[in-house]
Amino acid sequence: MNGIRAVYYREIVNFKNRWIKVWSASIIYPALFLLAFGYGIGKNAHINGTSYVKFLIPGLITMSSMNQAYGISLEVHISRYYYRLFDEYLVAPIKRWEIVVGEVLYGITKGVIPAVVLLAYAIFAHLGYRLGLDFVVYFLLHLCCFSLLGFIVAMVVRSHADQAAFSTFVMTPMIFLSDTFYPIEKMPPFVRPLGYVFPLTYSTKLIRGSLLGLEVNPLYKFLLLGLALVLFGIALFVARRAEG
Amino acid sequence: MSEVEVRDLRKRYGRIEALKGVSFSVEEGETLALLGPNGAGKTTTIKIMTGLINQYEGEVYYRGKLFDAYDVAMKKLIGVVPQHNNLDKDLTVYQNLKIHGLLFGLSGRRLDRKIDEVLEFTGLLEHKNRKADELSGGMKRRAVIARALLHDPEILYLDEPTVGLDPAVRRSMWDFIVRLRREGKTVILTTHYIEEADALAQRVLIMDRGRIVAEGEPEELKMKLGRFVLEVETENGIEEEFFKSREEAMERARAINAPVRIREVNLEDVFLRLTGRRIEV
Ligand SMILES: Nc1ncnc2c1ncn2[C@@H]1O[C@H](COP(=O)(O)OP(=O)(O)OP(=O)(O)O)[C@@H](O)[C@H]1O
Ligand SMILES: [Mg+2]
């Protein structure tokens, strides 16, 4: 447990030096999307009987929290390869899983921020979401998955360029094709399969379902849970393999 | 039983054979220097011994027990000062040390007291709350050493402790390392400075291209060549001849009709004799 505490402490102290950036990014991006899509083109639109804004905000929550959680990737990569801080973890009497858990907790911490901002807005605007335990569970699973993905990418890629490529070819399409701004069922048939490959689709459906009180295919819960476990296994594997 | 023992360490990085069978042991309280040119395999050896590299051949033993990178007690026994200062540059000295303390299971008042103690010992107490990035090169190096000492390791690894430091700071670092030995620590250091190995180590391992090419006390290694060198300027550059005493060297010098210089043998001569090359290029 010492390892988790140390890794988390390290990240949080660093984070405190940069918190303004994270908070402002957490506000600006969703606000722009909300203005452009929610109150712009989608102003009078409805999706399955729900106003578009009410449909959109859960998508913005998953999108922006995913960005924050996955965003640990760059930080982990820099601290490992450029500052060699990882070596401190490797010579310490801790287990590798503690490093993984410490970083995931940090990813969760960052991912909660945009959700807090958007939910505060939703309450203020009387959008009427249901905030239940199911939402909390799905949201945490969602953050675990993307923090783990960020960690894995950080440990596997060799350079900044590879990392940027992963963002461009995987993360960005995922943001747009995963039921976030636009229901996947209404997308052109040829991109739909791609949407169903992205895990963000399932976490968005679950989180939106819990907030709107809608039925969601129960299979999705197990998919998300299974994915979190698989990613944890991979993260552990790459952490064990890591050398200084 | 030796404090540390390594047997037949081998390590490849792709096509490069960084270590080609390295074996040695270190006794309790001893200061051992791994001396060798760039790329000799000094850092690789230390990385294997401290758990930074886990894919290698050969064995490492601490007090007779096979090294296991997940053995908490074994890890607590060792402290590591890496070749490159890996401080968290945006954090203060205190915060950097605190992370290390937490990693080693220290916390609360006890940790704060230990931090003050090592900062006092390394002369950094007044810089406790400065950002690591703002420290001078010598102070950064001392901060990394303070960090390595925080959990009271009994075996200390110093990978190039004075690299990049100016001569005056290097001297004070030497005094500091001597103090560590007096505290009873076992010190394993690497260097490519001849004088450093000479000044600090009770025993020297000379490494070259992944192998240990000589081992012994500095005096003993030098004595094998002789005590004095006669440097003779010839058409093909400087040629060296070795003698047991200054008198013998002077006698020979008188017999030669060329500019000469007599000096004491150093570890560089030992290296040169063994490998045909110089350490510092
Ligand atoms: N991560 C790595 N990948 C590939 N080759 C490496 C790696 N680390 C070291 N090497 C190679 O292994 C050999 C030994 O390197 P090592 O760093 O152990 O030498 P060293 O004695 O510490 O040298 P220096 O005095 O420059 O620090 C060198 O040929 C080096 O190029
Ligand atoms: Mg080295």
PDB file of C-alpha atoms in Angstrom, chain A residues 31-234:
ATOM      1  CA  ALA A  31     -18.790  24.413 -22.834  1.00  0.00           C
ATOM      2  CA  LEU A  32     -17.790  24.858 -26.477  1.00  0.00           C
ATOM      3  CA  PHE A  33     -19.385  21.583 -27.506  1.00  0.00           C
ATOM      4  CA  LEU A  34     -22.473  22.472 -25.554  1.00  0.00           C
ATOM      5  CA  LEU A  35     -22.736  25.852 -27.265  1.00  0.00           C
ATOM      6  CA  ALA A  36     -21.989  24.562 -30.742  1.00  0.00           C
ATOM      7  CA  PHE A  37     -24.049  21.378 -30.683  1.00  0.00           C
ATOM      8  CA  GLY A  38     -26.438  21.605 -27.772  1.00  0.00           C
ATOM      9  CA  TYR A  39     -27.583  25.183 -28.087  1.00  0.00           C
ATOM     10  CA  GLY A  40     -26.481  25.665 -31.668  1.00  0.00           C
ATOM     11  CA  ILE A  41     -27.456  23.141 -34.299  1.00  0.00           C
ATOM     12  CA  GLY A  42     -29.293  20.869 -31.888  1.00  0.00           C
ATOM     13  CA  LYS A  43     -31.364  23.550 -30.179  1.00  0.00           C
ATOM     14  CA  ASN A  44     -34.803  22.251 -31.017  1.00  0.00           C
ATOM     15  CA  ALA A  45     -33.815  18.703 -31.763  1.00  0.00           C
ATOM     16  CA  HIS A  46     -35.021  15.652 -29.881  1.00  0.00           C
ATOM     17  CA  ILE A  47     -33.611  12.176 -29.695  1.00  0.00           C
ATOM     18  CA  ASN A  48     -36.023   9.379 -28.762  1.00  0.00           C
ATOM     19  CA  GLY A  49     -38.188  11.920 -26.977  1.00  0.00           C
ATOM     20  CA  THR A  50     -35.358  13.533 -24.993  1.00  0.00           C
ATOM     21  CA  SER A  51     -34.187  17.065 -25.733  1.00  0.00           C
ATOM     22  CA  TYR A  52     -30.832  17.077 -27.482  1.00  0.00           C
ATOM     23  CA  VAL A  53     -29.082  18.979 -24.693  1.00  0.00           C
ATOM     24  CA  LYS A  54     -30.219  16.402 -22.181  1.00  0.00           C
ATOM     25  CA  PHE A  55     -28.957  13.692 -24.512  1.00  0.00           C
ATOM     26  CA  LEU A  56     -25.682  15.473 -25.120  1.00  0.00           C
ATOM     27  CA  ILE A  57     -24.489  16.255 -21.602  1.00  0.00           C
ATOM     28  CA  PRO A  58     -23.913  12.621 -20.571  1.00  0.00           C
ATOM     29  CA  GLY A  59     -21.875  12.256 -23.760  1.00  0.00           C
ATOM     30  CA  LEU A  60     -19.861  15.335 -22.840  1.00  0.00           C
ATOM     31  CA  ILE A  61     -19.297  13.918 -19.366  1.00  0.00           C
ATOM     32  CA  THR A  62     -17.900  10.651 -20.715  1.00  0.00           C
ATOM     33  CA  MET A  63     -15.914  12.373 -23.447  1.00  0.00           C
ATOM     34  CA  SER A  64     -14.228  14.967 -21.274  1.00  0.00           C
ATOM     35  CA  SER A  65     -13.639  12.656 -18.326  1.00  0.00           C
ATOM     36  CA  MET A  66     -12.142  10.130 -20.719  1.00  0.00           C
ATOM     37  CA  ASN A  67      -9.789  12.814 -22.009  1.00  0.00           C
ATOM     38  CA  GLN A  68      -8.672  13.671 -18.502  1.00  0.00           C
ATOM     39  CA  ALA A  69      -8.245  10.073 -17.357  1.00  0.00           C
ATOM     40  CA  TYR A  70      -6.495   8.994 -20.536  1.00  0.00           C
ATOM     41  CA  GLY A  71      -4.432  12.186 -20.274  1.00  0.00           C
ATOM     42  CA  ILE A  72      -2.251  10.632 -17.550  1.00  0.00           C
ATOM     43  CA  SER A  73      -0.627   8.848 -20.471  1.00  0.00           C
ATOM     44  CA  LEU A  74       1.499  11.780 -21.511  1.00  0.00           C
ATOM     45  CA  GLU A  75       2.455  12.567 -17.919  1.00  0.00           C
ATOM     46  CA  VAL A  76       3.450   9.005 -17.133  1.00  0.00           C
ATOM     47  CA  HIS A  77       5.431   8.784 -20.351  1.00  0.00           C
ATOM     48  CA  ILE A  78       7.305  12.013 -19.695  1.00  0.00           C
ATOM     49  CA  SER A  79       8.108  11.196 -16.106  1.00  0.00           C
ATOM     50  CA  ARG A  80       9.292   7.755 -17.086  1.00  0.00           C
ATOM     51  CA  TYR A  81      11.380   8.420 -20.186  1.00  0.00           C
ATOM     52  CA  TYR A  82      12.483  12.010 -19.763  1.00  0.00           C
ATOM     53  CA  TYR A  83      12.872  12.423 -16.046  1.00  0.00           C
ATOM     54  CA  ARG A  84      13.451   8.765 -15.173  1.00  0.00           C
ATOM     55  CA  LEU A  85      11.241   9.115 -12.132  1.00  0.00           C
ATOM     56  CA  PHE A  86       9.995   5.604 -12.653  1.00  0.00           C
ATOM     57  CA  ASP A  87      13.389   4.352 -11.546  1.00  0.00           C
ATOM     58  CA  GLU A  88      12.531   5.550  -8.054  1.00  0.00           C
ATOM     59  CA  TYR A  89       9.526   3.235  -8.066  1.00  0.00           C
ATOM     60  CA  LEU A  90      11.556   0.350  -9.435  1.00  0.00           C
ATOM     61  CA  VAL A  91      14.225   0.480  -6.729  1.00  0.00           C
ATOM     62  CA  ALA A  92      11.645   0.852  -3.953  1.00  0.00           C
ATOM     63  CA  PRO A  93      10.295  -2.111  -1.978  1.00  0.00           C
ATOM     64  CA  ILE A  94       6.881  -1.947  -3.601  1.00  0.00           C
ATOM     65  CA  LYS A  95       4.918  -4.173  -5.953  1.00  0.00           C
ATOM     66  CA  ARG A  96       4.268  -3.217  -9.541  1.00  0.00           C
ATOM     67  CA  TRP A  97       0.485  -3.380  -9.131  1.00  0.00           C
ATOM     68  CA  GLU A  98       0.764  -0.585  -6.576  1.00  0.00           C
ATOM     69  CA  ILE A  99       2.187   1.681  -9.281  1.00  0.00           C
ATOM     70  CA  VAL A 100      -0.723   0.798 -11.566  1.00  0.00           C
ATOM     71  CA  VAL A 101      -3.294   1.460  -8.851  1.00  0.00           C
ATOM     72  CA  GLY A 102      -1.659   4.744  -7.823  1.00  0.00           C
ATOM     73  CA  GLU A 103      -1.714   6.040 -11.388  1.00  0.00           C
ATOM     74  CA  VAL A 104      -5.298   4.854 -11.945  1.00  0.00           C
ATOM     75  CA  LEU A 105      -6.419   6.679  -8.811  1.00  0.00           C
ATOM     76  CA  TYR A 106      -4.822   9.785 -10.204  1.00  0.00           C
ATOM     77  CA  GLY A 107      -6.613   9.269 -13.531  1.00  0.00           C
ATOM     78  CA  ILE A 108      -9.899   8.890 -11.663  1.00  0.00           C
ATOM     79  CA  THR A 109      -9.232  12.067  -9.692  1.00  0.00           C
ATOM     80  CA  LYS A 110      -8.654  14.011 -12.881  1.00  0.00           C
ATOM     81  CA  GLY A 111     -11.625  12.439 -14.639  1.00  0.00           C
ATOM     82  CA  VAL A 112     -14.044  13.397 -11.884  1.00  0.00           C
ATOM     83  CA  ILE A 113     -13.414  17.113 -12.403  1.00  0.00           C
ATOM     84  CA  PRO A 114     -15.224  17.645 -15.742  1.00  0.00           C
ATOM     85  CA  ALA A 115     -18.084  15.451 -14.550  1.00  0.00           C
ATOM     86  CA  VAL A 116     -18.503  17.627 -11.472  1.00  0.00           C
ATOM     87  CA  VAL A 117     -18.533  20.749 -13.621  1.00  0.00           C
ATOM     88  CA  LEU A 118     -21.072  19.376 -16.106  1.00  0.00           C
ATOM     89  CA  LEU A 119     -23.337  17.904 -13.462  1.00  0.00           C
ATOM     90  CA  ALA A 120     -23.289  21.177 -11.570  1.00  0.00           C
ATOM     91  CA  TYR A 121     -24.373  22.876 -14.755  1.00  0.00           C
ATOM     92  CA  ALA A 122     -27.099  20.278 -15.304  1.00  0.00           C
ATOM     93  CA  ILE A 123     -28.481  20.836 -11.825  1.00  0.00           C
ATOM     94  CA  PHE A 124     -28.323  24.581 -12.281  1.00  0.00           C
ATOM     95  CA  ALA A 125     -30.161  24.319 -15.618  1.00  0.00           C
ATOM     96  CA  HIS A 126     -32.806  21.989 -14.125  1.00  0.00           C
ATOM     97  CA  LEU A 127     -32.186  19.292 -16.696  1.00  0.00           C
ATOM     98  CA  GLY A 128     -33.485  16.649 -14.301  1.00  0.00           C
ATOM     99  CA  TYR A 129     -31.042  13.759 -14.299  1.00  0.00           C
ATOM    100  CA  ARG A 130     -31.234  10.776 -11.963  1.00  0.00           C
ATOM    101  CA  LEU A 131     -28.024  10.548  -9.931  1.00  0.00           C
ATOM    102  CA  GLY A 132     -27.965   7.048  -8.520  1.00  0.00           C
ATOM    103  CA  LEU A 133     -25.465   4.477  -7.381  1.00  0.00           C
ATOM    104  CA  ASP A 134     -25.577   2.877 -10.844  1.00  0.00           C
ATOM    105  CA  PHE A 135     -24.251   6.116 -12.317  1.00  0.00           C
ATOM    106  CA  VAL A 136     -21.375   6.189  -9.797  1.00  0.00           C
ATOM    107  CA  VAL A 137     -20.421   2.581 -10.503  1.00  0.00           C
ATOM    108  CA  TYR A 138     -20.480   2.943 -14.292  1.00  0.00           C
ATOM    109  CA  PHE A 139     -18.641   6.225 -14.146  1.00  0.00           C
ATOM    110  CA  LEU A 140     -15.848   4.790 -11.980  1.00  0.00           C
ATOM    111  CA  LEU A 141     -15.535   1.769 -14.264  1.00  0.00           C
ATOM    112  CA  HIS A 142     -15.353   4.128 -17.224  1.00  0.00           C
ATOM    113  CA  LEU A 143     -12.552   6.128 -15.570  1.00  0.00           C
ATOM    114  CA  CYS A 144     -10.680   2.958 -14.583  1.00  0.00           C
ATOM    115  CA  CYS A 145     -10.746   1.732 -18.174  1.00  0.00           C
ATOM    116  CA  PHE A 146      -9.363   4.921 -19.663  1.00  0.00           C
ATOM    117  CA  SER A 147      -6.790   5.524 -16.938  1.00  0.00           C
ATOM    118  CA  LEU A 148      -5.547   1.988 -17.495  1.00  0.00           C
ATOM    119  CA  LEU A 149      -5.469   2.539 -21.241  1.00  0.00           C
ATOM    120  CA  GLY A 150      -3.476   5.727 -20.704  1.00  0.00           C
ATOM    121  CA  PHE A 151      -1.034   3.925 -18.454  1.00  0.00           C
ATOM    122  CA  ILE A 152      -0.572   1.074 -20.913  1.00  0.00           C
ATOM    123  CA  VAL A 153       0.007   3.403 -23.849  1.00  0.00           C
ATOM    124  CA  ALA A 154       2.533   5.392 -21.805  1.00  0.00           C
ATOM    125  CA  MET A 155       4.491   2.253 -21.020  1.00  0.00           C
ATOM    126  CA  VAL A 156       4.346   0.739 -24.483  1.00  0.00           C
ATOM    127  CA  VAL A 157       4.998   3.626 -26.879  1.00  0.00           C
ATOM    128  CA  ARG A 158       8.586   4.544 -27.622  1.00  0.00           C
ATOM    129  CA  SER A 159       8.190   8.206 -28.454  1.00  0.00           C
ATOM    130  CA  HIS A 160       6.007  11.249 -28.380  1.00  0.00           C
ATOM    131  CA  ALA A 161       5.231  10.701 -32.038  1.00  0.00           C
ATOM    132  CA  ASP A 162       3.782   7.250 -31.350  1.00  0.00           C
ATOM    133  CA  GLN A 163       1.745   8.700 -28.553  1.00  0.00           C
ATOM    134  CA  ALA A 164       0.396  11.446 -30.774  1.00  0.00           C
ATOM    135  CA  ALA A 165      -0.428   8.869 -33.440  1.00  0.00           C
ATOM    136  CA  PHE A 166      -2.435   6.854 -30.940  1.00  0.00           C
ATOM    137  CA  SER A 167      -4.399   9.983 -30.042  1.00  0.00           C
ATOM    138  CA  THR A 168      -5.098  10.842 -33.645  1.00  0.00           C
ATOM    139  CA  PHE A 169      -6.015   7.398 -34.902  1.00  0.00           C
ATOM    140  CA  VAL A 170      -7.753   5.946 -31.867  1.00  0.00           C
ATOM    141  CA  MET A 171      -8.776   8.516 -29.267  1.00  0.00           C
ATOM    142  CA  THR A 172     -10.138  11.224 -31.575  1.00  0.00           C
ATOM    143  CA  PRO A 173     -12.323   8.935 -33.718  1.00  0.00           C
ATOM    144  CA  MET A 174     -13.532   7.346 -30.504  1.00  0.00           C
ATOM    145  CA  ILE A 175     -14.726  10.703 -29.199  1.00  0.00           C
ATOM    146  CA  PHE A 176     -16.896  11.273 -32.247  1.00  0.00           C
ATOM    147  CA  LEU A 177     -18.135   7.775 -33.067  1.00  0.00           C
ATOM    148  CA  SER A 178     -19.092   6.476 -29.644  1.00  0.00           C
ATOM    149  CA  ASP A 179     -22.667   7.610 -29.087  1.00  0.00           C
ATOM    150  CA  THR A 180     -21.352  10.755 -27.424  1.00  0.00           C
ATOM    151  CA  PHE A 181     -22.771  13.565 -29.576  1.00  0.00           C
ATOM    152  CA  TYR A 182     -24.877  11.526 -31.903  1.00  0.00           C
ATOM    153  CA  PRO A 183     -26.709   8.240 -31.379  1.00  0.00           C
ATOM    154  CA  ILE A 184     -24.726   5.418 -32.859  1.00  0.00           C
ATOM    155  CA  GLU A 185     -27.921   3.814 -34.240  1.00  0.00           C
ATOM    156  CA  LYS A 186     -28.407   6.819 -36.500  1.00  0.00           C
ATOM    157  CA  MET A 187     -24.913   6.790 -37.914  1.00  0.00           C
ATOM    158  CA  PRO A 188     -24.249   5.581 -41.460  1.00  0.00           C
ATOM    159  CA  PRO A 189     -24.100   1.778 -41.439  1.00  0.00           C
ATOM    160  CA  PHE A 190     -20.486   1.632 -42.565  1.00  0.00           C
ATOM    161  CA  VAL A 191     -19.129   3.487 -39.504  1.00  0.00           C
ATOM    162  CA  ARG A 192     -21.414   1.811 -36.995  1.00  0.00           C
ATOM    163  CA  PRO A 193     -19.233  -1.310 -36.535  1.00  0.00           C
ATOM    164  CA  LEU A 194     -16.327   0.963 -35.654  1.00  0.00           C
ATOM    165  CA  GLY A 195     -18.464   2.635 -32.999  1.00  0.00           C
ATOM    166  CA  TYR A 196     -19.254  -0.740 -31.500  1.00  0.00           C
ATOM    167  CA  VAL A 197     -15.564  -1.549 -31.253  1.00  0.00           C
ATOM    168  CA  PHE A 198     -14.873   1.511 -29.112  1.00  0.00           C
ATOM    169  CA  PRO A 199     -15.381   0.958 -25.389  1.00  0.00           C
ATOM    170  CA  LEU A 200     -16.515   4.555 -24.991  1.00  0.00           C
ATOM    171  CA  THR A 201     -19.749   3.555 -26.738  1.00  0.00           C
ATOM    172  CA  TYR A 202     -20.641   1.168 -23.941  1.00  0.00           C
ATOM    173  CA  SER A 203     -19.664   3.428 -21.078  1.00  0.00           C
ATOM    174  CA  THR A 204     -21.582   6.292 -22.684  1.00  0.00           C
ATOM    175  CA  LYS A 205     -24.688   4.164 -23.146  1.00  0.00           C
ATOM    176  CA  LEU A 206     -24.508   2.948 -19.543  1.00  0.00           C
ATOM    177  CA  ILE A 207     -23.855   6.369 -18.072  1.00  0.00           C
ATOM    178  CA  ARG A 208     -26.488   8.104 -20.178  1.00  0.00           C
ATOM    179  CA  GLY A 209     -28.938   5.316 -19.402  1.00  0.00           C
ATOM    180  CA  SER A 210     -28.379   5.709 -15.666  1.00  0.00           C
ATOM    181  CA  LEU A 211     -28.717   9.508 -15.802  1.00  0.00           C
ATOM    182  CA  LEU A 212     -31.873   9.430 -17.945  1.00  0.00           C
ATOM    183  CA  GLY A 213     -33.371   6.380 -16.260  1.00  0.00           C
ATOM    184  CA  LEU A 214     -33.432   4.352 -19.472  1.00  0.00           C
ATOM    185  CA  GLU A 215     -33.076   0.643 -20.045  1.00  0.00           C
ATOM    186  CA  VAL A 216     -29.633  -0.353 -21.298  1.00  0.00           C
ATOM    187  CA  ASN A 217     -28.629  -3.706 -22.710  1.00  0.00           C
ATOM    188  CA  PRO A 218     -27.393  -5.549 -19.559  1.00  0.00           C
ATOM    189  CA  LEU A 219     -24.617  -7.097 -21.588  1.00  0.00           C
ATOM    190  CA  TYR A 220     -22.873  -3.705 -21.699  1.00  0.00           C
ATOM    191  CA  LYS A 221     -22.232  -3.751 -17.938  1.00  0.00           C
ATOM    192  CA  PHE A 222     -20.355  -6.992 -18.228  1.00  0.00           C
ATOM    193  CA  LEU A 223     -18.509  -5.755 -21.268  1.00  0.00           C
ATOM    194  CA  LEU A 224     -17.289  -2.701 -19.375  1.00  0.00           C
ATOM    195  CA  LEU A 225     -16.363  -4.687 -16.285  1.00  0.00           C
ATOM    196  CA  GLY A 226     -14.627  -7.311 -18.414  1.00  0.00           C
ATOM    197  CA  LEU A 227     -12.728  -4.625 -20.270  1.00  0.00           C
ATOM    198  CA  ALA A 228     -11.561  -3.025 -17.015  1.00  0.00           C
ATOM    199  CA  LEU A 229     -10.263  -6.395 -15.818  1.00  0.00           C
ATOM    200  CA  VAL A 230      -8.508  -7.165 -19.085  1.00  0.00           C
ATOM    201  CA  LEU A 231      -6.912  -3.716 -19.167  1.00  0.00           C
ATOM    202  CA  PHE A 232      -5.778  -4.125 -15.574  1.00  0.00           C
ATOM    203  CA  GLY A 233      -4.157  -7.419 -16.529  1.00  0.00           C
ATOM    204  CA  ILE A 234      -2.353  -5.810 -19.448  1.00  0.00           C
TER     205      ILE A 234
END
